[in-house]
Amino acid sequence: MDCSSTEILVDVGCFRLYKDGHVDRTGGTDTVPAGFDADTGVTSKDVVIDSATGVSVRLYLPHIQAETHGDDKEVPILVFFHGGYFVVGSARCPKHHRHLNSLVARACVIAVSVDYRLAPEHLLPAAYDDSWAALNWAVSGGDPWLSEHGDTGRVFLAGVSAGGNIAHNMTIAVGVRGLDAAVPARIEGTILLHPSFCGEARMEAEPAEFWDAVKKRWGIIFPDAKDGLDDPRMNPMAAGAPSLGKLAGERMLVCAAAEDPRRPRERAYYDAVKATGWAGEVGWFESEGEGHAFFTDKHDSREAVALMDRVVAFIASH
């Protein structure tokens, strides 16, 4: 027997990655169906956007009232990328579904939750490619909900954890190359919820065990990454990465948790965006006493409510 098929390189609880590149998923696989949510008045549905790859999105439509939003009933579009280390999770995940129902109702946005392909079965950059395709599909009005009710002049990108990493990469890609969509669209803002960044040189404040696990995982799920963890998609501050001054949009909110080992990189990213002289406005929001992506589990906690309030205010401001 090949020992690489039994040697575990990374074990994070919800999955184990083996040296030969295969995975055992022990969590993060639960799903809930789309439909009407009685608590929020939000309706959702699943739409396949690429039959060749099977990539789909879950769309969320708020209860839109003409007297609140005008006769055209156009509301902002929020393109959302779920978390899960690029390895687990989906747009059908119960925690993300609940979070988006609440956010869509409170912020009155149409959300497009991207169900990108997962590694290691689909090695990176597949997740980035799928997310780029979904973003362009969304701003092109790929579904009547979007074409009839979505305001392509007010598009927001958001993601949690690995999805926050994707949201950054989509934002910088739009700034560097522009959208592929034939219709005009404007990225107004980006919301990074505990985004996952790293680098080949461990920061002093990063726990060594955490950094080592990220390095091993990245090597398996993105073997062709340029310069390992210093690939610009994982380390936006690496030499050769696109200037953060080229980020698309007018506003950005970087959200962190005080007890999250990712916090040092998130703060460094925030400081780097400010230092570039980016023309947009960047804000920082930190949840005290909480760990990574806590708000998806503890959605009713004081800190989770405060974070939701901040995100809703960010979307609402002009």
mmCIF file of C-alpha atoms in Angstrom:
data_model
loop_
_atom_site.group_PDB
_atom_site.id
_atom_site.type_symbol
_atom_site.label_atom_id
_atom_site.label_comp_id
_atom_site.label_asym_id
_atom_site.label_seq_id
_atom_site.Cartn_x
_atom_site.Cartn_y
_atom_site.Cartn_z
ATOM 1 C CA MET A 1 0.000 0.000 0.000
ATOM 2 C CA ASP A 2 1.207 3.498 -0.861
ATOM 3 C CA CYS A 3 1.778 5.173 2.500
ATOM 4 C CA SER A 4 0.901 8.552 0.950
ATOM 5 C CA SER A 5 -2.718 7.368 0.736
ATOM 6 C CA THR A 6 -2.900 7.020 4.531
ATOM 7 C CA GLU A 7 -0.629 9.867 5.659
ATOM 8 C CA ILE A 8 -2.720 12.797 6.874
ATOM 9 C CA LEU A 9 -1.149 16.184 6.156
ATOM 10 C CA VAL A 10 -3.977 18.403 7.382
ATOM 11 C CA ASP A 11 -6.811 17.642 9.813
ATOM 12 C CA VAL A 12 -9.045 20.601 10.660
ATOM 13 C CA GLY A 13 -12.003 18.717 12.066
ATOM 14 C CA CYS A 14 -14.388 19.031 9.141
ATOM 15 C CA PHE A 15 -11.991 17.360 6.697
ATOM 16 C CA ARG A 16 -8.699 15.512 6.426
ATOM 17 C CA LEU A 17 -6.311 16.060 3.523
ATOM 18 C CA TYR A 18 -3.902 13.244 2.713
ATOM 19 C CA LYS A 19 -0.427 13.381 1.247
ATOM 20 C CA ASP A 20 -1.597 11.793 -2.019
ATOM 21 C CA GLY A 21 -4.114 14.616 -2.463
ATOM 22 C CA HIS A 22 -7.400 12.936 -1.588
ATOM 23 C CA VAL A 23 -9.799 14.194 1.056
ATOM 24 C CA ASP A 24 -12.158 12.800 3.678
ATOM 25 C CA ARG A 25 -14.921 15.271 4.472
ATOM 26 C CA THR A 26 -16.298 14.740 7.959
ATOM 27 C CA GLY A 27 -18.332 17.957 8.167
ATOM 28 C CA GLY A 28 -19.499 20.946 6.181
ATOM 29 C CA THR A 29 -21.614 18.774 3.892
ATOM 30 C CA ASP A 30 -25.107 19.487 5.270
ATOM 31 C CA THR A 31 -27.464 21.321 2.918
ATOM 32 C CA VAL A 32 -30.855 23.010 3.027
ATOM 33 C CA PRO A 33 -33.211 23.561 0.093
ATOM 34 C CA ALA A 34 -33.978 26.940 -1.392
ATOM 35 C CA GLY A 35 -37.428 28.444 -1.016
ATOM 36 C CA PHE A 36 -39.415 30.956 0.970
ATOM 37 C CA ASP A 37 -38.111 31.889 4.425
ATOM 38 C CA ALA A 38 -41.056 32.853 6.616
ATOM 39 C CA ASP A 39 -38.887 34.555 9.240
ATOM 40 C CA THR A 40 -37.397 37.092 6.815
ATOM 41 C CA GLY A 41 -39.757 37.142 3.834
ATOM 42 C CA VAL A 42 -36.826 36.272 1.567
ATOM 43 C CA THR A 43 -37.262 33.842 -1.328
ATOM 44 C CA SER A 44 -34.358 31.845 -2.758
ATOM 45 C CA LYS A 45 -33.778 29.526 -5.703
ATOM 46 C CA ASP A 46 -30.887 27.599 -7.246
ATOM 47 C CA VAL A 47 -29.756 28.300 -10.808
ATOM 48 C CA VAL A 48 -27.111 26.446 -12.836
ATOM 49 C CA ILE A 49 -25.004 29.027 -14.658
ATOM 50 C CA ASP A 50 -22.620 26.674 -16.502
ATOM 51 C CA SER A 51 -23.851 23.261 -17.604
ATOM 52 C CA ALA A 52 -20.333 22.186 -18.574
ATOM 53 C CA THR A 53 -18.883 22.624 -15.087
ATOM 54 C CA GLY A 54 -22.103 22.287 -13.113
ATOM 55 C CA VAL A 55 -21.415 25.571 -11.335
ATOM 56 C CA SER A 56 -24.544 27.069 -9.822
ATOM 57 C CA VAL A 57 -25.649 29.962 -7.664
ATOM 58 C CA ARG A 58 -28.327 30.392 -5.037
ATOM 59 C CA LEU A 59 -30.272 33.597 -5.624
ATOM 60 C CA TYR A 60 -31.994 35.501 -2.813
ATOM 61 C CA LEU A 61 -34.804 37.982 -3.455
ATOM 62 C CA PRO A 62 -36.014 40.286 -0.665
ATOM 63 C CA HIS A 63 -39.616 41.338 -0.190
ATOM 64 C CA ILE A 64 -39.347 44.435 -2.380
ATOM 65 C CA GLN A 65 -41.817 47.236 -1.735
ATOM 66 C CA ALA A 66 -42.325 49.906 -4.404
ATOM 67 C CA GLU A 67 -43.059 52.634 -1.888
ATOM 68 C CA THR A 68 -39.652 52.076 -0.301
ATOM 69 C CA HIS A 69 -37.496 51.615 -3.376
ATOM 70 C CA GLY A 70 -39.274 53.465 -6.150
ATOM 71 C CA ASP A 71 -41.272 52.310 -9.119
ATOM 72 C CA ASP A 72 -38.357 50.500 -10.728
ATOM 73 C CA LYS A 73 -37.798 48.435 -7.551
ATOM 74 C CA GLU A 74 -34.080 48.166 -8.283
ATOM 75 C CA VAL A 75 -31.954 47.152 -5.307
ATOM 76 C CA PRO A 76 -28.208 46.518 -4.948
ATOM 77 C CA ILE A 77 -26.714 43.202 -6.026
ATOM 78 C CA LEU A 78 -24.545 41.326 -3.510
ATOM 79 C CA VAL A 79 -22.313 38.567 -4.907
ATOM 80 C CA PHE A 80 -21.349 36.293 -2.014
ATOM 81 C CA PHE A 81 -18.623 33.637 -1.728
ATOM 82 C CA HIS A 82 -18.927 31.025 1.019
ATOM 83 C CA GLY A 83 -16.067 29.818 3.193
ATOM 84 C CA GLY A 84 -14.657 26.371 3.904
ATOM 85 C CA TYR A 85 -10.909 26.352 3.171
ATOM 86 C CA PHE A 86 -11.749 25.929 -0.565
ATOM 87 C CA VAL A 87 -12.409 22.295 0.426
ATOM 88 C CA VAL A 88 -15.821 22.132 2.151
ATOM 89 C CA GLY A 89 -19.048 24.119 2.203
ATOM 90 C CA SER A 90 -21.504 25.201 -0.447
ATOM 91 C CA ALA A 91 -24.122 27.807 -1.259
ATOM 92 C CA ARG A 92 -26.607 25.346 0.252
ATOM 93 C CA CYS A 93 -24.861 25.261 3.637
ATOM 94 C CA PRO A 94 -27.454 25.856 6.423
ATOM 95 C CA LYS A 95 -25.284 28.432 8.226
ATOM 96 C CA HIS A 96 -24.606 30.532 5.137
ATOM 97 C CA HIS A 97 -28.219 30.189 4.001
ATOM 98 C CA ARG A 98 -29.479 31.537 7.321
ATOM 99 C CA HIS A 99 -26.907 34.347 7.283
ATOM 100 C CA LEU A 100 -27.868 35.427 3.775
ATOM 101 C CA ASN A 101 -31.599 35.309 4.455
ATOM 102 C CA SER A 102 -31.020 37.734 7.327
ATOM 103 C CA LEU A 103 -28.624 39.973 5.417
ATOM 104 C CA VAL A 104 -30.816 40.148 2.313
ATOM 105 C CA ALA A 105 -33.854 41.081 4.395
ATOM 106 C CA ARG A 106 -32.072 43.733 6.441
ATOM 107 C CA ALA A 107 -29.992 45.315 3.665
ATOM 108 C CA CYS A 108 -32.640 44.831 0.952
ATOM 109 C CA VAL A 109 -30.262 43.417 -1.641
ATOM 110 C CA ILE A 110 -30.498 40.641 -4.197
ATOM 111 C CA ALA A 111 -27.818 38.120 -3.255
ATOM 112 C CA VAL A 112 -25.994 35.739 -5.561
ATOM 113 C CA SER A 113 -24.319 33.015 -3.499
ATOM 114 C CA VAL A 114 -21.745 31.226 -5.631
ATOM 115 C CA ASP A 115 -21.451 27.446 -5.448
ATOM 116 C CA TYR A 116 -17.909 27.178 -6.806
ATOM 117 C CA ARG A 117 -16.185 23.840 -7.326
ATOM 118 C CA LEU A 118 -14.178 22.509 -4.387
ATOM 119 C CA ALA A 119 -10.610 21.268 -4.090
ATOM 120 C CA PRO A 120 -8.894 18.852 -4.197
ATOM 121 C CA GLU A 121 -11.202 17.260 -6.784
ATOM 122 C CA HIS A 122 -11.067 20.577 -8.649
ATOM 123 C CA LEU A 123 -7.716 22.155 -7.898
ATOM 124 C CA LEU A 124 -7.342 25.888 -7.646
ATOM 125 C CA PRO A 125 -7.703 28.129 -9.610
ATOM 126 C CA ALA A 126 -11.058 26.415 -10.381
ATOM 127 C CA ALA A 127 -12.815 28.211 -7.502
ATOM 128 C CA TYR A 128 -11.483 31.565 -8.706
ATOM 129 C CA ASP A 129 -12.511 30.835 -12.299
ATOM 130 C CA ASP A 130 -16.016 29.787 -11.219
ATOM 131 C CA SER A 131 -16.388 32.882 -9.059
ATOM 132 C CA TRP A 132 -15.305 35.143 -11.914
ATOM 133 C CA ALA A 133 -17.825 33.480 -14.223
ATOM 134 C CA ALA A 134 -20.574 33.869 -11.614
ATOM 135 C CA LEU A 135 -19.793 37.547 -11.039
ATOM 136 C CA ASN A 136 -19.994 38.316 -14.749
ATOM 137 C CA TRP A 137 -23.174 36.241 -15.070
ATOM 138 C CA ALA A 138 -24.754 38.200 -12.219
ATOM 139 C CA VAL A 139 -23.991 41.675 -13.551
ATOM 140 C CA SER A 140 -25.169 40.580 -17.022
ATOM 141 C CA GLY A 141 -28.639 39.929 -15.603
ATOM 142 C CA GLY A 142 -28.385 36.169 -16.045
ATOM 143 C CA ASP A 143 -31.732 35.597 -14.300
ATOM 144 C CA PRO A 144 -34.994 37.616 -14.381
ATOM 145 C CA TRP A 145 -34.648 38.381 -10.673
ATOM 146 C CA LEU A 146 -31.428 40.203 -11.497
ATOM 147 C CA SER A 147 -32.495 41.814 -14.766
ATOM 148 C CA GLU A 148 -35.827 43.043 -13.350
ATOM 149 C CA HIS A 149 -34.814 44.034 -9.820
ATOM 150 C CA GLY A 150 -31.016 44.313 -9.659
ATOM 151 C CA ASP A 151 -29.150 47.610 -9.813
ATOM 152 C CA THR A 152 -25.920 46.934 -11.717
ATOM 153 C CA GLY A 153 -24.752 50.391 -10.711
ATOM 154 C CA ARG A 154 -24.554 49.206 -7.092
ATOM 155 C CA VAL A 155 -22.789 45.839 -6.970
ATOM 156 C CA PHE A 156 -21.191 44.573 -3.774
ATOM 157 C CA LEU A 157 -18.807 41.646 -3.325
ATOM 158 C CA ALA A 158 -18.615 39.768 -0.038
ATOM 159 C CA GLY A 159 -17.162 36.562 1.318
ATOM 160 C CA VAL A 160 -16.231 34.799 4.517
ATOM 161 C CA SER A 161 -12.896 33.049 5.170
ATOM 162 C CA ALA A 162 -11.810 31.427 1.876
ATOM 163 C CA GLY A 163 -14.728 33.306 0.361
ATOM 164 C CA GLY A 164 -13.244 36.544 1.682
ATOM 165 C CA ASN A 165 -10.050 35.635 -0.131
ATOM 166 C CA ILE A 166 -12.102 35.123 -3.303
ATOM 167 C CA ALA A 167 -13.902 38.446 -2.805
ATOM 168 C CA HIS A 168 -10.547 40.246 -2.654
ATOM 169 C CA ASN A 169 -9.339 38.463 -5.774
ATOM 170 C CA MET A 170 -12.502 39.320 -7.689
ATOM 171 C CA THR A 171 -12.185 42.960 -6.594
ATOM 172 C CA ILE A 172 -8.574 43.254 -7.719
ATOM 173 C CA ALA A 173 -9.348 41.423 -10.986
ATOM 174 C CA VAL A 174 -12.117 43.883 -11.830
ATOM 175 C CA GLY A 175 -9.767 46.764 -11.051
ATOM 176 C CA VAL A 176 -6.964 45.394 -13.214
ATOM 177 C CA ARG A 177 -8.835 43.963 -16.209
ATOM 178 C CA GLY A 178 -12.436 45.125 -15.911
ATOM 179 C CA LEU A 179 -15.496 42.925 -16.098
ATOM 180 C CA ASP A 180 -16.103 40.612 -19.037
ATOM 181 C CA ALA A 181 -19.812 41.414 -19.053
ATOM 182 C CA ALA A 182 -21.045 43.353 -22.052
ATOM 183 C CA VAL A 183 -23.353 45.530 -19.969
ATOM 184 C CA PRO A 184 -21.992 48.395 -17.853
ATOM 185 C CA ALA A 185 -21.736 47.578 -14.162
ATOM 186 C CA ARG A 186 -20.134 49.240 -11.171
ATOM 187 C CA ILE A 187 -18.570 47.621 -8.137
ATOM 188 C CA GLU A 188 -19.505 49.911 -5.266
ATOM 189 C CA GLY A 189 -17.945 48.050 -2.369
ATOM 190 C CA THR A 190 -16.360 44.892 -1.003
ATOM 191 C CA ILE A 191 -16.942 43.244 2.374
ATOM 192 C CA LEU A 192 -14.222 40.888 3.590
ATOM 193 C CA LEU A 193 -15.477 38.771 6.497
ATOM 194 C CA HIS A 194 -12.474 37.161 8.211
ATOM 195 C CA PRO A 195 -10.642 36.681 4.883
ATOM 196 C CA SER A 196 -7.956 34.025 4.566
ATOM 197 C CA PHE A 197 -4.540 35.351 3.565
ATOM 198 C CA CYS A 198 -1.061 33.970 4.252
ATOM 199 C CA GLY A 199 2.526 34.101 2.990
ATOM 200 C CA GLU A 200 5.755 32.121 2.728
ATOM 201 C CA ALA A 201 7.289 34.092 5.606
ATOM 202 C CA ARG A 202 5.370 33.488 8.835
ATOM 203 C CA MET A 203 4.441 36.647 10.688
ATOM 204 C CA GLU A 204 5.580 36.783 14.297
ATOM 205 C CA ALA A 205 1.984 37.004 15.496
ATOM 206 C CA GLU A 206 0.847 33.984 13.448
ATOM 207 C CA PRO A 207 0.742 30.702 15.397
ATOM 208 C CA ALA A 208 3.320 28.337 13.903
ATOM 209 C CA GLU A 209 0.958 25.348 13.867
ATOM 210 C CA PHE A 210 -1.715 27.335 12.058
ATOM 211 C CA TRP A 211 0.741 28.706 9.464
ATOM 212 C CA ASP A 212 2.161 25.222 8.844
ATOM 213 C CA ALA A 213 -1.312 23.772 8.247
ATOM 214 C CA VAL A 214 -2.144 26.547 5.776
ATOM 215 C CA LYS A 215 1.103 25.942 3.897
ATOM 216 C CA LYS A 216 0.494 22.194 3.643
ATOM 217 C CA ARG A 217 -3.125 22.648 2.591
ATOM 218 C CA TRP A 218 -2.254 25.269 -0.047
ATOM 219 C CA GLY A 219 0.366 22.969 -1.523
ATOM 220 C CA ILE A 220 -2.241 20.255 -2.043
ATOM 221 C CA ILE A 221 -5.162 22.349 -3.318
ATOM 222 C CA PHE A 222 -3.075 24.661 -5.523
ATOM 223 C CA PRO A 223 0.073 22.770 -6.566
ATOM 224 C CA ASP A 224 0.686 25.136 -9.486
ATOM 225 C CA ALA A 225 0.545 28.284 -7.353
ATOM 226 C CA LYS A 226 3.242 30.776 -8.221
ATOM 227 C CA ASP A 227 5.763 31.027 -5.346
ATOM 228 C CA GLY A 228 3.670 28.862 -2.987
ATOM 229 C CA LEU A 229 1.976 30.949 -0.312
ATOM 230 C CA ASP A 230 3.382 34.075 -1.946
ATOM 231 C CA ASP A 231 1.114 33.549 -4.918
ATOM 232 C CA PRO A 232 -0.729 36.892 -5.140
ATOM 233 C CA ARG A 233 -4.042 35.105 -4.729
ATOM 234 C CA MET A 234 -3.041 34.049 -1.209
ATOM 235 C CA ASN A 235 -0.653 36.884 -0.363
ATOM 236 C CA PRO A 236 -1.946 40.165 -1.827
ATOM 237 C CA MET A 237 1.119 41.964 -0.423
ATOM 238 C CA ALA A 238 3.677 39.672 -2.073
ATOM 239 C CA ALA A 239 6.267 41.007 -4.488
ATOM 240 C CA GLY A 240 4.751 40.993 -7.947
ATOM 241 C CA ALA A 241 1.146 41.106 -6.716
ATOM 242 C CA PRO A 242 -1.095 43.704 -8.359
ATOM 243 C CA SER A 243 -1.023 47.000 -6.511
ATOM 244 C CA LEU A 244 -3.821 47.249 -3.969
ATOM 245 C CA GLY A 245 -4.286 50.738 -5.321
ATOM 246 C CA LYS A 246 -5.975 49.070 -8.301
ATOM 247 C CA LEU A 247 -8.806 47.580 -6.244
ATOM 248 C CA ALA A 248 -12.179 48.160 -7.859
ATOM 249 C CA GLY A 249 -14.927 49.952 -6.026
ATOM 250 C CA GLU A 250 -15.266 52.973 -3.828
ATOM 251 C CA ARG A 251 -15.454 51.387 -0.384
ATOM 252 C CA MET A 252 -14.172 48.332 1.458
ATOM 253 C CA LEU A 253 -14.894 46.872 4.889
ATOM 254 C CA VAL A 254 -12.369 44.458 6.407
ATOM 255 C CA CYS A 255 -13.830 42.460 9.303
ATOM 256 C CA ALA A 256 -11.761 40.437 11.764
ATOM 257 C CA ALA A 257 -12.152 38.499 15.012
ATOM 258 C CA ALA A 258 -9.742 39.155 17.879
ATOM 259 C CA GLU A 259 -9.153 35.448 18.582
ATOM 260 C CA ASP A 260 -8.709 34.412 14.949
ATOM 261 C CA PRO A 261 -5.167 33.372 13.943
ATOM 262 C CA ARG A 262 -5.841 35.054 10.595
ATOM 263 C CA ARG A 263 -6.196 38.444 12.270
ATOM 264 C CA PRO A 264 -2.514 39.544 11.851
ATOM 265 C CA ARG A 265 -2.706 39.075 8.068
ATOM 266 C CA GLU A 266 -6.081 40.778 7.882
ATOM 267 C CA ARG A 267 -4.744 43.801 9.730
ATOM 268 C CA ALA A 268 -1.659 43.874 7.515
ATOM 269 C CA TYR A 269 -3.922 43.805 4.468
ATOM 270 C CA TYR A 270 -6.032 46.664 5.817
ATOM 271 C CA ASP A 271 -2.915 48.719 6.571
ATOM 272 C CA ALA A 272 -1.510 47.969 3.119
ATOM 273 C CA VAL A 273 -4.684 49.130 1.375
ATOM 274 C CA LYS A 274 -4.582 52.375 3.323
ATOM 275 C CA ALA A 275 -0.880 52.851 2.567
ATOM 276 C CA THR A 276 -1.307 52.502 -1.202
ATOM 277 C CA GLY A 277 -3.297 55.693 -1.426
ATOM 278 C CA TRP A 278 -6.245 53.762 -2.866
ATOM 279 C CA ALA A 279 -8.891 56.230 -3.969
ATOM 280 C CA GLY A 280 -11.586 54.353 -2.069
ATOM 281 C CA GLU A 281 -12.470 54.344 1.607
ATOM 282 C CA VAL A 282 -11.448 51.324 3.688
ATOM 283 C CA GLY A 283 -12.869 50.526 7.124
ATOM 284 C CA TRP A 284 -11.897 48.065 9.865
ATOM 285 C CA PHE A 285 -14.313 46.218 12.158
ATOM 286 C CA GLU A 286 -13.061 43.833 14.840
ATOM 287 C CA SER A 287 -15.177 41.516 16.978
ATOM 288 C CA GLU A 288 -13.726 41.189 20.478
ATOM 289 C CA GLY A 289 -13.432 37.840 22.221
ATOM 290 C CA GLU A 290 -14.508 35.821 19.201
ATOM 291 C CA GLY A 291 -12.894 33.365 16.816
ATOM 292 C CA HIS A 292 -12.941 32.745 13.102
ATOM 293 C CA ALA A 293 -16.344 33.031 11.362
ATOM 294 C CA PHE A 294 -18.098 32.864 14.740
ATOM 295 C CA PHE A 295 -21.137 34.718 13.394
ATOM 296 C CA THR A 296 -22.230 31.784 11.233
ATOM 297 C CA ASP A 297 -22.759 29.634 14.341
ATOM 298 C CA LYS A 298 -23.518 32.255 17.000
ATOM 299 C CA HIS A 299 -25.762 34.375 14.816
ATOM 300 C CA ASP A 300 -27.794 35.757 17.713
ATOM 301 C CA SER A 301 -24.826 36.710 19.894
ATOM 302 C CA ARG A 302 -24.118 40.343 20.719
ATOM 303 C CA GLU A 303 -20.959 40.410 18.615
ATOM 304 C CA ALA A 304 -22.679 38.741 15.657
ATOM 305 C CA VAL A 305 -25.531 41.251 15.772
ATOM 306 C CA ALA A 306 -23.029 44.113 15.931
ATOM 307 C CA LEU A 307 -21.205 42.736 12.899
ATOM 308 C CA MET A 308 -24.441 42.369 10.953
ATOM 309 C CA ASP A 309 -25.388 45.947 11.881
ATOM 310 C CA ARG A 310 -22.042 47.188 10.564
ATOM 311 C CA VAL A 311 -22.350 45.285 7.289
ATOM 312 C CA VAL A 312 -25.905 46.511 6.705
ATOM 313 C CA ALA A 313 -24.831 50.102 7.417
ATOM 314 C CA PHE A 314 -21.929 49.720 4.991
ATOM 315 C CA ILE A 315 -24.247 48.611 2.188
ATOM 316 C CA ALA A 316 -26.795 51.323 2.957
ATOM 317 C CA SER A 317 -24.334 54.221 2.973
ATOM 318 C CA HIS A 318 -23.579 56.122 -0.234
#
